Coordinates of C-alpha atoms in Angstrom, one line a residue:
M1120 CA 0.0 0.0 0.0
Q1121 CA 2.9 2.4 0.9
Q1122 CA 4.6 1.6 -2.4
M1123 CA 1.4 2.3 -4.3
E1124 CA 0.9 5.6 -2.6
H1125 CA 4.6 6.5 -3.3
D1126 CA 4.0 5.8 -7.0
V1127 CA 0.9 8.0 -7.0
K1128 CA 2.8 10.8 -5.3
N1129 CA 5.5 10.6 -7.9
R1130 CA 2.9 10.9 -10.6
M1131 CA 1.4 13.9 -8.8
M1132 CA 4.8 15.6 -8.7
K1133 CA 5.4 14.9 -12.4
R1134 CA 2.0 16.5 -13.2
L1135 CA 2.7 19.5 -11.0
R1136 CA 6.1 20.1 -12.6
F1137 CA 4.5 19.9 -16.1
V1138 CA 1.9 22.6 -15.2
Y1139 CA 3.6 24.8 -12.6
G1140 CA 7.3 24.2 -13.2
D1141 CA 9.8 25.2 -10.4
T1142 CA 7.0 25.9 -7.8
S1143 CA 5.7 22.4 -7.9
S1144 CA 7.4 21.1 -4.7
G1145 CA 5.7 23.8 -2.6
I1146 CA 2.3 23.1 -4.2
F1147 CA 2.7 19.4 -3.6
E1148 CA 3.4 20.0 0.1
E1149 CA 0.2 22.1 0.4
I1150 CA -1.8 19.4 -1.3
E1151 CA -0.4 16.8 1.2
K1152 CA -1.7 19.1 4.0
I1153 CA -5.2 19.3 2.5
I1154 CA -5.3 15.5 2.0
G1155 CA -4.1 15.1 5.6
A1156 CA -6.8 17.4 6.9
Y1157 CA -9.5 15.2 5.3
R1158 CA -8.0 11.9 6.5
G1159 CA -10.7 10.2 8.6
R1160 CA -13.4 12.5 7.4
I1161 CA -14.2 10.8 4.1
P1162 CA -16.6 7.8 4.6
A1163 CA -15.3 4.6 3.0
A1164 CA -17.5 3.2 0.3
K1165 CA -17.5 0.8 -2.6
T1166 CA -18.6 2.0 -6.0
A1167 CA -17.5 -0.8 -8.3
W1168 CA -20.1 -0.7 -11.2
S1169 CA -22.1 -3.6 -12.6
E1170 CA -25.1 -4.4 -14.8
K1171 CA -27.3 -3.4 -11.8
D1172 CA -26.3 0.2 -12.0
S1173 CA -28.2 3.1 -13.6
F1174 CA -27.8 6.8 -13.2
L1175 CA -30.5 9.4 -12.7
I1176 CA -30.0 13.1 -13.4
A1177 CA -32.2 15.5 -11.4
Y1178 CA -32.3 19.0 -9.9
G1179 CA -32.8 19.2 -6.2
D1180 CA -36.1 20.9 -6.8
S1181 CA -37.2 18.8 -9.9
I1182 CA -40.1 17.7 -7.6
T1183 CA -41.5 20.0 -5.0
G1184 CA -43.9 19.6 -2.1
G1185 CA -43.5 18.2 1.4
K1186 CA -40.9 19.2 3.9
N1187 CA -38.4 20.5 1.4
P1188 CA -37.4 19.7 -2.2
L1189 CA -34.4 17.5 -1.4
S1190 CA -36.3 15.3 1.1
T1191 CA -39.3 15.3 -1.4
L1192 CA -37.1 14.1 -4.2
H1193 CA -35.5 11.5 -1.9
G1194 CA -38.8 10.2 -0.8
F1195 CA -40.2 10.0 -4.3
L1196 CA -37.2 8.1 -5.7
K1197 CA -37.0 5.7 -2.7
K1198 CA -40.7 4.9 -3.0
N1199 CA -40.8 4.5 -6.8
F1200 CA -37.4 3.6 -8.1
K1201 CA -35.2 2.4 -5.2
D1202 CA -34.6 -1.0 -6.9
E1203 CA -34.0 0.5 -10.4
I1204 CA -31.8 3.5 -9.7
S1205 CA -28.4 3.3 -8.1
F1206 CA -26.6 6.7 -8.8
V1207 CA -28.4 10.0 -8.3
H1208 CA -26.8 13.0 -9.9
L1209 CA -28.0 16.0 -7.9
L1210 CA -27.4 18.9 -10.2
P1211 CA -25.8 21.9 -8.4
F1212 CA -27.6 22.4 -5.1
Y1213 CA -25.4 25.2 -3.9
P1214 CA -26.4 28.9 -3.6
Y1215 CA -26.2 30.4 -7.1
S1216 CA -26.9 33.5 -9.0
S1217 CA -27.8 32.3 -12.6
D1218 CA -27.7 29.4 -15.1
D1219 CA -30.0 27.2 -12.9
G1220 CA -27.2 26.5 -10.5
F1221 CA -24.1 26.6 -12.6
S1222 CA -23.0 30.0 -11.4
V1223 CA -22.1 29.0 -7.8
I1224 CA -21.9 31.6 -5.0
D1225 CA -20.8 29.2 -2.3
Y1226 CA -19.4 25.7 -3.0
R1227 CA -19.7 24.5 0.6
E1228 CA -23.3 25.4 1.3
V1229 CA -26.7 23.8 0.4
R1230 CA -29.3 26.2 -0.9
K1231 CA -31.6 27.0 2.0
D1232 CA -34.7 26.6 -0.2
L1233 CA -33.7 23.0 -1.0
G1234 CA -32.8 21.7 2.4
D1235 CA -29.4 21.2 4.1
W1236 CA -26.5 18.8 4.3
N1237 CA -28.5 16.4 6.5
D1238 CA -31.0 16.0 3.6
V1239 CA -28.1 15.2 1.3
K1240 CA -26.6 12.7 3.7
S1241 CA -30.0 11.0 4.1
M1242 CA -30.3 10.6 0.3
G1243 CA -26.8 9.2 0.3
G1244 CA -28.0 6.4 2.6
D1245 CA -30.2 5.0 -0.2
F1246 CA -28.4 6.1 -3.4
K1247 CA -24.8 6.7 -4.5
L1248 CA -24.6 10.4 -4.9
V1249 CA -23.1 12.5 -7.7
F1250 CA -22.1 16.1 -7.0
D1251 CA -21.2 18.8 -9.5
G1252 CA -17.7 20.3 -9.4
V1253 CA -18.4 23.6 -11.2
I1254 CA -14.8 24.6 -11.1
N1255 CA -14.1 26.3 -14.4
H1256 CA -15.9 29.4 -13.3
V1257 CA -17.7 31.0 -10.3
S1258 CA -20.5 33.4 -9.7
S1259 CA -19.8 37.1 -9.9
Q1260 CA -21.5 37.4 -6.5
S1261 CA -19.1 34.9 -4.9
R1262 CA -16.7 35.8 -2.1
Y1263 CA -13.8 35.1 -4.5
L1264 CA -14.7 37.8 -7.0
K1265 CA -15.8 40.3 -4.4
E1266 CA -12.4 40.0 -2.6
Y1267 CA -10.6 40.2 -5.9
L1268 CA -12.3 43.4 -7.0
A1269 CA -11.8 44.9 -3.5
G1270 CA -8.1 44.5 -3.9
N1271 CA -7.5 41.7 -1.3
L1272 CA -4.0 40.4 -2.2
E1273 CA -4.9 36.9 -1.1
Y1274 CA -7.2 36.8 -4.2
A1275 CA -5.0 38.9 -6.5
Y1276 CA -4.6 36.4 -9.3
Y1277 CA -7.8 34.3 -8.9
F1278 CA -9.1 35.6 -12.2
I1279 CA -7.7 36.5 -15.6
S1280 CA -7.6 40.2 -16.4
L1281 CA -6.7 41.3 -19.9
P1282 CA -6.8 44.6 -21.9
P1283 CA -10.2 44.9 -23.6
D1284 CA -8.6 44.9 -27.1
T1285 CA -6.8 41.6 -26.6
D1286 CA -7.1 39.3 -29.6
T1287 CA -9.1 36.3 -28.4
S1288 CA -10.3 35.2 -31.8
S1289 CA -8.6 31.8 -31.5
V1290 CA -10.6 30.9 -28.3
L1291 CA -13.2 28.2 -28.8
R1292 CA -16.6 29.7 -27.9
T1293 CA -19.7 27.8 -26.9
R1294 CA -21.8 31.0 -26.5
N1295 CA -22.6 33.9 -28.7
L1296 CA -21.4 36.3 -26.0
P1297 CA -18.2 38.4 -25.4
L1298 CA -15.3 36.5 -23.9
L1299 CA -14.2 39.5 -21.8
H1300 CA -16.5 41.5 -19.5
D1301 CA -15.8 44.6 -17.6
Y1302 CA -16.0 44.9 -13.7
D1303 CA -15.4 47.8 -11.4
S1304 CA -12.6 47.2 -9.0
A1305 CA -10.6 49.1 -6.4
E1306 CA -7.9 49.6 -9.0
G1307 CA -10.4 50.7 -11.7
K1308 CA -12.1 48.8 -14.5
K1309 CA -11.0 45.3 -15.1
W1310 CA -11.8 43.1 -18.1
L1311 CA -12.1 39.5 -17.0
W1312 CA -12.3 36.2 -18.8
T1313 CA -15.8 34.8 -18.9
T1314 CA -16.2 31.6 -21.1
F1315 CA -20.0 31.4 -20.5
S1316 CA -21.5 34.7 -19.3
R1317 CA -20.9 37.9 -17.4
D1318 CA -22.1 36.2 -14.2
Q1319 CA -19.8 33.2 -14.6
V1320 CA -16.2 34.4 -14.2
D1321 CA -13.4 31.9 -15.0
F1322 CA -10.9 30.9 -12.4
N1323 CA -7.2 31.4 -13.2
F1324 CA -5.7 28.0 -12.6
S1325 CA -2.2 29.2 -13.4
N1326 CA -2.4 30.6 -9.8
P1327 CA -1.6 27.7 -7.5
K1328 CA -3.9 29.1 -4.8
V1329 CA -6.9 28.5 -7.1
L1330 CA -5.8 24.9 -7.6
L1331 CA -5.4 24.3 -3.8
E1332 CA -8.8 25.8 -3.1
I1333 CA -10.4 23.6 -5.7
V1334 CA -8.7 20.5 -4.3
D1335 CA -10.1 21.3 -0.9
I1336 CA -13.6 21.8 -2.3
L1337 CA -13.5 18.4 -4.2
L1338 CA -12.4 16.6 -1.0
F1339 CA -15.1 18.5 0.9
Y1340 CA -17.6 16.9 -1.4
A1341 CA -16.2 13.4 -0.9
A1342 CA -16.4 14.0 2.9
H1343 CA -20.1 14.9 2.5
G1344 CA -21.0 11.8 0.7
A1345 CA -20.1 12.2 -3.0
T1346 CA -19.3 8.9 -4.7
M1347 CA -18.9 10.5 -8.0
I1348 CA -17.9 14.1 -9.0
R1349 CA -18.9 15.6 -12.3
L1350 CA -16.4 18.1 -13.6
D1351 CA -18.5 20.7 -15.3
A1352 CA -17.2 22.5 -18.4
I1353 CA -13.8 21.0 -17.7
P1354 CA -12.3 21.3 -21.3
Y1355 CA -11.9 25.1 -20.7
M1356 CA -10.1 25.0 -17.4
W1357 CA -6.6 26.1 -18.6
K1358 CA -6.2 29.3 -20.7
K1359 CA -3.4 30.1 -23.1
L1360 CA -3.8 33.0 -25.5
G1361 CA -3.2 32.0 -29.1
T1362 CA -4.8 28.6 -28.7
S1363 CA -8.4 27.4 -28.6
C1364 CA -8.2 27.2 -24.8
A1365 CA -10.0 23.9 -25.0
H1366 CA -8.5 20.4 -24.2
L1367 CA -5.1 21.9 -23.5
P1368 CA -2.4 19.5 -22.1
E1369 CA -2.5 21.3 -18.8
T1370 CA -6.2 20.6 -18.4
H1371 CA -5.7 16.9 -18.9
E1372 CA -2.8 16.9 -16.4
L1373 CA -4.9 18.7 -13.8
I1374 CA -7.7 16.2 -14.1
K1375 CA -5.2 13.4 -13.8
L1376 CA -3.9 15.1 -10.7
F1377 CA -7.4 15.2 -9.2
R1378 CA -7.6 11.5 -10.0
D1379 CA -4.3 10.8 -8.2
I1380 CA -5.5 12.8 -5.2
F1381 CA -8.6 10.7 -4.9
D1382 CA -6.7 7.5 -5.4
V1383 CA -4.8 8.2 -2.2
S1384 CA -7.5 9.9 -0.2
A1385 CA -10.9 8.5 -1.4
P1386 CA -10.3 5.7 -4.0
H1387 CA -14.0 5.0 -4.2
V1388 CA -14.8 8.4 -5.7
I1389 CA -15.3 8.4 -9.5
L1390 CA -14.5 11.3 -11.8
L1391 CA -17.0 12.1 -14.6
T1392 CA -16.0 14.7 -17.2
E1393 CA -18.6 16.8 -18.9
T1394 CA -17.1 17.2 -22.4
N1395 CA -19.8 17.9 -24.9
V1396 CA -17.5 17.9 -27.9
P1397 CA -16.7 15.7 -30.9
H1398 CA -16.2 12.0 -30.0
H1399 CA -12.5 11.8 -30.6
E1400 CA -11.9 14.8 -28.3
N1401 CA -14.4 13.4 -25.7
I1402 CA -12.7 10.0 -25.4
A1403 CA -9.3 11.7 -24.8
Y1404 CA -10.6 12.3 -21.2
F1405 CA -10.1 8.7 -20.4
G1406 CA -6.4 9.6 -20.5
N1407 CA -3.7 7.0 -21.1
A1408 CA -4.8 3.5 -20.2
G1409 CA -7.6 5.0 -18.0
D1410 CA -5.5 7.3 -15.8
E1411 CA -7.9 10.3 -16.1
A1412 CA -11.7 10.2 -15.8
Q1413 CA -13.2 6.9 -15.0
I1414 CA -16.5 7.8 -16.8
I1415 CA -17.2 10.1 -19.7
Y1416 CA -20.6 11.0 -21.2
N1417 CA -21.3 9.3 -24.5
F1418 CA -22.5 12.6 -26.0
S1419 CA -22.6 11.4 -29.6
L1420 CA -25.3 8.9 -28.8
P1421 CA -28.3 11.2 -28.2
P1422 CA -28.1 13.1 -31.6
L1423 CA -27.2 9.9 -33.5
I1424 CA -30.1 8.0 -32.1
L1425 CA -32.4 10.9 -33.0
W1426 CA -30.9 11.1 -36.5
S1427 CA -31.3 7.3 -37.0
M1428 CA -34.9 7.2 -35.9
F1429 CA -35.7 10.3 -37.9
K1430 CA -34.3 8.8 -41.0
Q1431 CA -35.3 5.2 -40.1
D1432 CA -31.8 4.1 -41.0
A1433 CA -29.2 2.8 -38.5
T1434 CA -26.3 3.0 -40.9
V1435 CA -24.6 6.1 -39.5
L1436 CA -25.2 5.0 -35.9
S1437 CA -23.8 1.5 -36.6
D1438 CA -20.8 2.8 -38.4
W1439 CA -20.0 5.2 -35.5
A1440 CA -20.7 2.6 -32.8
S1441 CA -18.3 0.1 -34.5
G1442 CA -15.5 2.4 -33.4
V1443 CA -16.6 2.6 -29.7
K1444 CA -14.6 0.0 -27.8
K1445 CA -13.9 -0.9 -24.2
V1446 CA -10.9 1.2 -23.0
S1447 CA -10.0 -0.5 -19.7
D1448 CA -11.6 -2.3 -16.7
R1449 CA -11.4 1.1 -14.8
T1450 CA -13.3 3.2 -17.4
T1451 CA -16.7 3.2 -19.0
F1452 CA -19.3 5.4 -20.7
L1453 CA -22.4 7.1 -19.3
N1454 CA -25.0 6.5 -22.1
I1455 CA -27.6 9.2 -22.2
T1456 CA -30.3 10.6 -24.5
A1457 CA -31.2 13.6 -22.5
T1458 CA -29.8 15.8 -19.7
H1459 CA -30.7 19.1 -18.1
D1460 CA -29.0 20.7 -21.1
G1461 CA -29.9 20.4 -24.8
I1462 CA -29.0 17.6 -27.3
G1463 CA -25.5 18.4 -28.3
V1464 CA -24.8 19.0 -32.0
R1465 CA -21.0 19.3 -31.8
P1466 CA -20.6 15.6 -30.9
T1467 CA -21.8 14.8 -34.4
E1468 CA -19.0 16.7 -36.1
G1469 CA -17.1 14.3 -38.4
I1470 CA -20.1 11.9 -38.3
L1471 CA -22.9 14.0 -39.8
S1472 CA -22.4 16.5 -42.6
V1473 CA -23.2 20.2 -42.1
D1474 CA -26.4 19.8 -44.0
E1475 CA -27.4 16.8 -41.9
R1476 CA -26.8 18.7 -38.7
M1477 CA -29.1 21.5 -40.1
E1478 CA -31.7 18.8 -40.7
L1479 CA -31.6 17.9 -37.1
C1480 CA -32.0 21.6 -36.2
E1481 CA -35.1 21.9 -38.5
L1482 CA -36.5 18.8 -36.9
A1483 CA -36.2 20.2 -33.4
R1484 CA -37.9 23.4 -34.5
R1485 CA -40.8 21.5 -36.2
H1486 CA -41.3 19.6 -32.9
G1487 CA -41.5 22.7 -30.8
G1488 CA -37.9 23.2 -29.7
D1489 CA -35.2 25.7 -30.4
I1490 CA -31.5 25.9 -31.2
T1491 CA -28.6 27.4 -29.2
G1492 CA -25.7 28.6 -31.3
K1493 CA -22.0 29.0 -30.7
K1494 CA -19.7 31.7 -32.1
N1495 CA -17.0 30.6 -34.4
S1496 CA -13.5 32.1 -34.7
D1497 CA -14.5 33.8 -38.0
G1498 CA -17.5 35.5 -36.2
S1499 CA -20.1 33.2 -37.7
I1500 CA -22.7 31.3 -35.7
S1501 CA -23.2 27.5 -35.9
P1502 CA -25.6 25.2 -34.0
Y1503 CA -24.4 24.1 -30.5
E1504 CA -27.4 22.2 -29.1
L1505 CA -31.0 21.4 -29.7
N1506 CA -33.2 22.6 -26.9
I1507 CA -36.1 20.2 -26.8
N1508 CA -37.5 17.4 -24.6
Y1509 CA -36.3 14.1 -25.9
F1510 CA -39.8 12.6 -26.1
D1511 CA -40.8 15.4 -28.4
A1512 CA -37.6 15.2 -30.3
I1513 CA -38.3 11.6 -31.2
N1514 CA -42.1 12.2 -31.7
D1515 CA -43.8 14.9 -33.6
P1516 CA -46.2 16.5 -31.0
H1517 CA -48.5 17.5 -33.9
A1518 CA -48.7 14.1 -35.5
D1519 CA -52.0 12.4 -35.9
E1520 CA -51.0 9.1 -34.2
S1521 CA -51.7 7.3 -31.0
I1522 CA -49.9 8.2 -27.8
D1523 CA -49.1 4.5 -27.3
L1524 CA -47.2 4.5 -30.5
Q1525 CA -45.3 7.6 -29.4
I1526 CA -44.5 6.0 -26.1
R1527 CA -43.3 2.8 -27.9
R1528 CA -41.1 4.9 -30.2
F1529 CA -39.7 6.9 -27.3
M1530 CA -39.0 3.8 -25.1
L1531 CA -37.1 2.2 -28.1
S1532 CA -34.8 5.2 -28.0
Q1533 CA -34.3 4.7 -24.3
T1534 CA -33.5 1.0 -24.8
I1535 CA -30.5 1.7 -27.0
P1536 CA -28.4 3.4 -24.2
M1537 CA -29.4 0.5 -21.9
S1538 CA -27.9 -1.9 -24.4
F1539 CA -24.8 0.0 -25.2
I1540 CA -21.4 -0.6 -23.5
G1541 CA -21.4 1.5 -20.3
I1542 CA -24.0 2.7 -17.7
P1543 CA -27.4 4.0 -18.7
G1544 CA -27.9 7.6 -17.7
I1545 CA -31.5 8.8 -17.4
Y1546 CA -32.8 12.4 -17.0
I1547 CA -35.7 12.7 -14.6
H1548 CA -38.0 14.1 -17.3
S1549 CA -37.3 11.1 -19.6
L1550 CA -38.0 8.8 -16.7
L1551 CA -41.3 10.5 -16.0
G1552 CA -42.5 10.9 -19.6
S1553 CA -42.4 14.7 -19.6
R1554 CA -43.0 16.8 -22.7
N1555 CA -41.8 20.2 -23.9
W1556 CA -42.3 22.8 -21.1
T1557 CA -43.0 25.7 -23.4
E1558 CA -44.7 27.6 -20.5
G1559 CA -41.4 27.6 -18.7
V1560 CA -39.6 29.0 -21.7
R1561 CA -42.0 31.8 -21.9
K1562 CA -41.5 32.6 -18.2
T1563 CA -37.7 32.6 -18.2
G1564 CA -36.9 33.5 -21.8
R1565 CA -34.2 30.8 -21.8
A1566 CA -34.3 27.9 -24.4
R1567 CA -32.9 25.3 -22.0
T1568 CA -35.9 25.7 -19.7
I1569 CA -37.9 23.6 -22.1
N1570 CA -36.5 20.5 -20.4
R1571 CA -36.4 21.7 -16.8
E1572 CA -40.0 21.6 -15.6
I1573 CA -40.6 21.7 -11.9
L1574 CA -43.1 19.0 -10.9
K1575 CA -45.5 19.1 -7.9
S1576 CA -45.3 15.9 -6.0
N1577 CA -49.0 15.4 -5.3
E1578 CA -49.9 15.9 -9.0
L1579 CA -47.0 13.6 -10.1
E1580 CA -48.1 10.8 -7.7
K1581 CA -51.6 11.1 -9.0
E1582 CA -50.5 10.7 -12.6
L1583 CA -48.3 7.8 -11.8
G1584 CA -51.2 6.2 -10.0
N1585 CA -53.3 6.3 -13.1
P1586 CA -52.1 3.3 -15.2
G1587 CA -53.4 4.9 -18.4
S1588 CA -51.4 8.1 -18.1
V1589 CA -48.3 8.8 -20.2
R1590 CA -46.2 9.2 -17.1
A1591 CA -47.3 5.9 -15.6
K1592 CA -46.8 4.0 -18.9
V1593 CA -43.3 5.5 -19.4
A1594 CA -42.2 5.0 -15.8
N1595 CA -43.5 1.5 -15.6
E1596 CA -41.7 0.5 -18.8
Y1597 CA -38.5 2.0 -17.4
R1598 CA -38.8 -0.1 -14.3
R1599 CA -39.4 -3.2 -16.4
L1600 CA -36.5 -2.6 -18.7
L1601 CA -34.1 -1.7 -15.9
K1602 CA -35.1 -4.8 -13.8
I1603 CA -34.5 -7.1 -16.7
R1604 CA -31.2 -5.4 -17.6
S1605 CA -29.9 -5.8 -14.0
G1606 CA -30.3 -9.6 -14.3
C1607 CA -28.1 -9.9 -17.4
K1608 CA -24.4 -10.1 -16.8
A1609 CA -23.7 -9.4 -20.5
F1610 CA -24.8 -5.8 -19.7
H1611 CA -21.9 -5.3 -17.2
P1612 CA -20.3 -1.9 -18.2
G1613 CA -17.0 -3.7 -18.8
S1614 CA -18.5 -6.4 -21.0
P1615 CA -17.2 -6.1 -24.6
Q1616 CA -19.4 -4.9 -27.5
E1617 CA -19.6 -5.7 -31.2
V1618 CA -21.8 -4.1 -33.7
L1619 CA -23.6 -6.4 -36.1
K1620 CA -24.9 -4.9 -39.4
L1621 CA -27.8 -7.2 -40.1
H1622 CA -30.1 -4.7 -41.8
P1623 CA -30.1 -0.9 -42.4
K1624 CA -33.2 -0.5 -40.3
L1625 CA -31.7 -2.4 -37.4
F1626 CA -29.2 -1.3 -34.8
C1627 CA -27.7 -4.5 -33.5
L1628 CA -25.2 -5.1 -30.7
R1629 CA -23.6 -8.3 -29.4
R1630 CA -22.6 -8.1 -25.7
W1631 CA -20.9 -10.9 -23.8
T1632 CA -19.1 -11.6 -20.6
E1633 CA -15.4 -12.1 -21.0
D1634 CA -15.6 -15.5 -19.2
G1635 CA -18.1 -16.7 -21.8
S1636 CA -20.8 -17.3 -19.3
D1637 CA -23.4 -15.0 -20.9
E1638 CA -24.1 -13.6 -24.3
L1639 CA -26.8 -11.3 -25.6
F1640 CA -27.9 -9.8 -28.9
A1641 CA -29.7 -6.5 -28.6
I1642 CA -31.6 -5.8 -31.8
H1643 CA -33.4 -2.5 -32.3
N1644 CA -35.8 -1.8 -35.1
I1645 CA -35.6 1.9 -35.6
S1646 CA -38.3 2.0 -38.3
S1647 CA -42.0 2.0 -38.8
E1648 CA -41.9 -1.4 -40.6
E1649 CA -41.4 -4.9 -39.5
V1650 CA -38.0 -6.2 -40.4
I1651 CA -37.0 -9.8 -41.0
C1652 CA -33.3 -10.4 -40.6
R1653 CA -31.0 -13.4 -40.6
L1654 CA -28.7 -13.9 -37.6
P1655 CA -25.1 -14.6 -38.5
D1656 CA -24.3 -18.3 -39.3
S1657 CA -21.9 -18.3 -36.3
I1658 CA -24.9 -18.0 -33.9
E1659 CA -26.1 -21.4 -33.0
G1660 CA -28.7 -22.7 -30.6
A1661 CA -31.8 -21.1 -29.1
Y1662 CA -32.2 -17.6 -27.8
R1663 CA -34.9 -16.1 -25.5
D1664 CA -36.0 -12.5 -25.9
L1665 CA -35.7 -11.2 -22.3
L1666 CA -38.2 -8.5 -23.1
K1667 CA -41.1 -10.6 -24.3
G1668 CA -40.1 -14.2 -23.5
E1669 CA -40.3 -15.4 -27.1
V1670 CA -37.8 -18.1 -28.1
F1671 CA -35.8 -17.8 -31.3
K1672 CA -33.7 -20.4 -33.0
S1673 CA -30.7 -19.6 -35.2
G1674 CA -31.8 -18.4 -38.6
E1675 CA -34.4 -15.7 -39.3
V1676 CA -35.8 -13.3 -36.7
S1677 CA -38.8 -11.0 -37.2
V1678 CA -38.5 -7.7 -35.4
P1679 CA -41.7 -5.6 -35.2
A1680 CA -41.7 -1.8 -35.9
W1681 CA -40.2 0.4 -33.2
T1682 CA -39.3 -2.7 -31.1
A1683 CA -36.2 -4.0 -29.3
L1684 CA -35.2 -7.6 -28.7
W1685 CA -32.8 -8.7 -26.1
L1686 CA -31.9 -12.2 -27.2
S1687 CA -30.1 -14.2 -24.5
S1688 CA -28.6 -17.6 -25.0
F1689 CA -29.9 -20.4 -22.7

């Protein structure tokens, strides 16, 4: 154990030297002090993942009513999904000033209108909790910026101040907003780096004091029950003029440093990076042989599922998925279709053409959604994300068709992430069959609100108690699918995956355990027509569809429209 820790410390020193040069020894000593301060304060836990795991994404106040929102959400999930959901990602529950929580005022407090740390601890008794590390930027109302602007020397280089005429054209932008905003300080006007908005001011990680503060915050989260930490907007952490300021080597080294710190202080804590970028850039956050983030979002999956079901052709999805492989036993994917944000368009770069991406944008608008753009280096604007509820992205809200057909089509889209290598990630509004919340958009004027409806617990329970309601039908089908999935070892996040191209209208995966004890074929008909396909000649014996119980022998298989089969050997 001592030798292992010694090796980790050597890695930490190497990373610090790469980023901070000659000052690395002093920084390392300070990190050791922080780790020592948390020794004995971080609860031991096991978070090894398995086929029984699933991941729910929710705001602390996604469901209101009762004592307070956090206890209400906890009670609701414990009552309705305790056996199906293992990880609960509580989106930022700290005091904030904008961006629905992602402009943090105080990292170490729970919003009083949500509850307190005891409510968080209570939820952690039933679910493995995921906290957000919103560490690229902080609220303009935070103590850090206030002290900086007041001239407190302790905070002198916490932020990046530049002349207003600085050439920042090379910087990758995800917003159609200025990169530099002006603030009044004790020394006069200062223009500070703001990747996302005026209210979200970027930290200056070239200042070791910032790094040390963030290390303390991350370990504070582990001490308060986090078993996974999501690193929000992490590609933009390190800034260097003349570059894109995205995915820089220093950023990767700092994430690896965080991983090393947890390896010696809280080895059960998992790092999840939020990198909504093209696939080849996304998977780089696994690092070298899995020494960086343990989990990354599979951000290409949501738009490609949408595209495939829109075109009723799985060719593009199959071609892309053929290149998605297991990286190591210590890493895996979080497979989603929806989150609190929109459906990313950038992850399709290099997969869909510009015209095809514009088709997706037009589809979203026809189905009642909107588009958020990003500013390019040449000043032009291109699509960044589709702002729409995933149910309504998959289904035309204006179509003259039965709601049961729409539910069937939607649930097929949700079955694909459950079949794919990794862990299924489910947004609460997908789990509960929500639709576009256009009323919310009108209230806030923000496109992302369309997928952030706040539900009242009494009304929600009433709908779930009505077996004929959309919410009940969707939630019950989720329970059924997740229960079946949890009993199939071939769905372990580490089980290998192979794409089978049996028919253009079918998305087919072979999953199997490495010891050969279990094998499964997941076949998804992403079209409105029945498809008859022939299984490969190498497949012998009989297979039972875990979803319907039907038995198939080797040879031809009939797959109904908008239907999935999970064929398991027996």
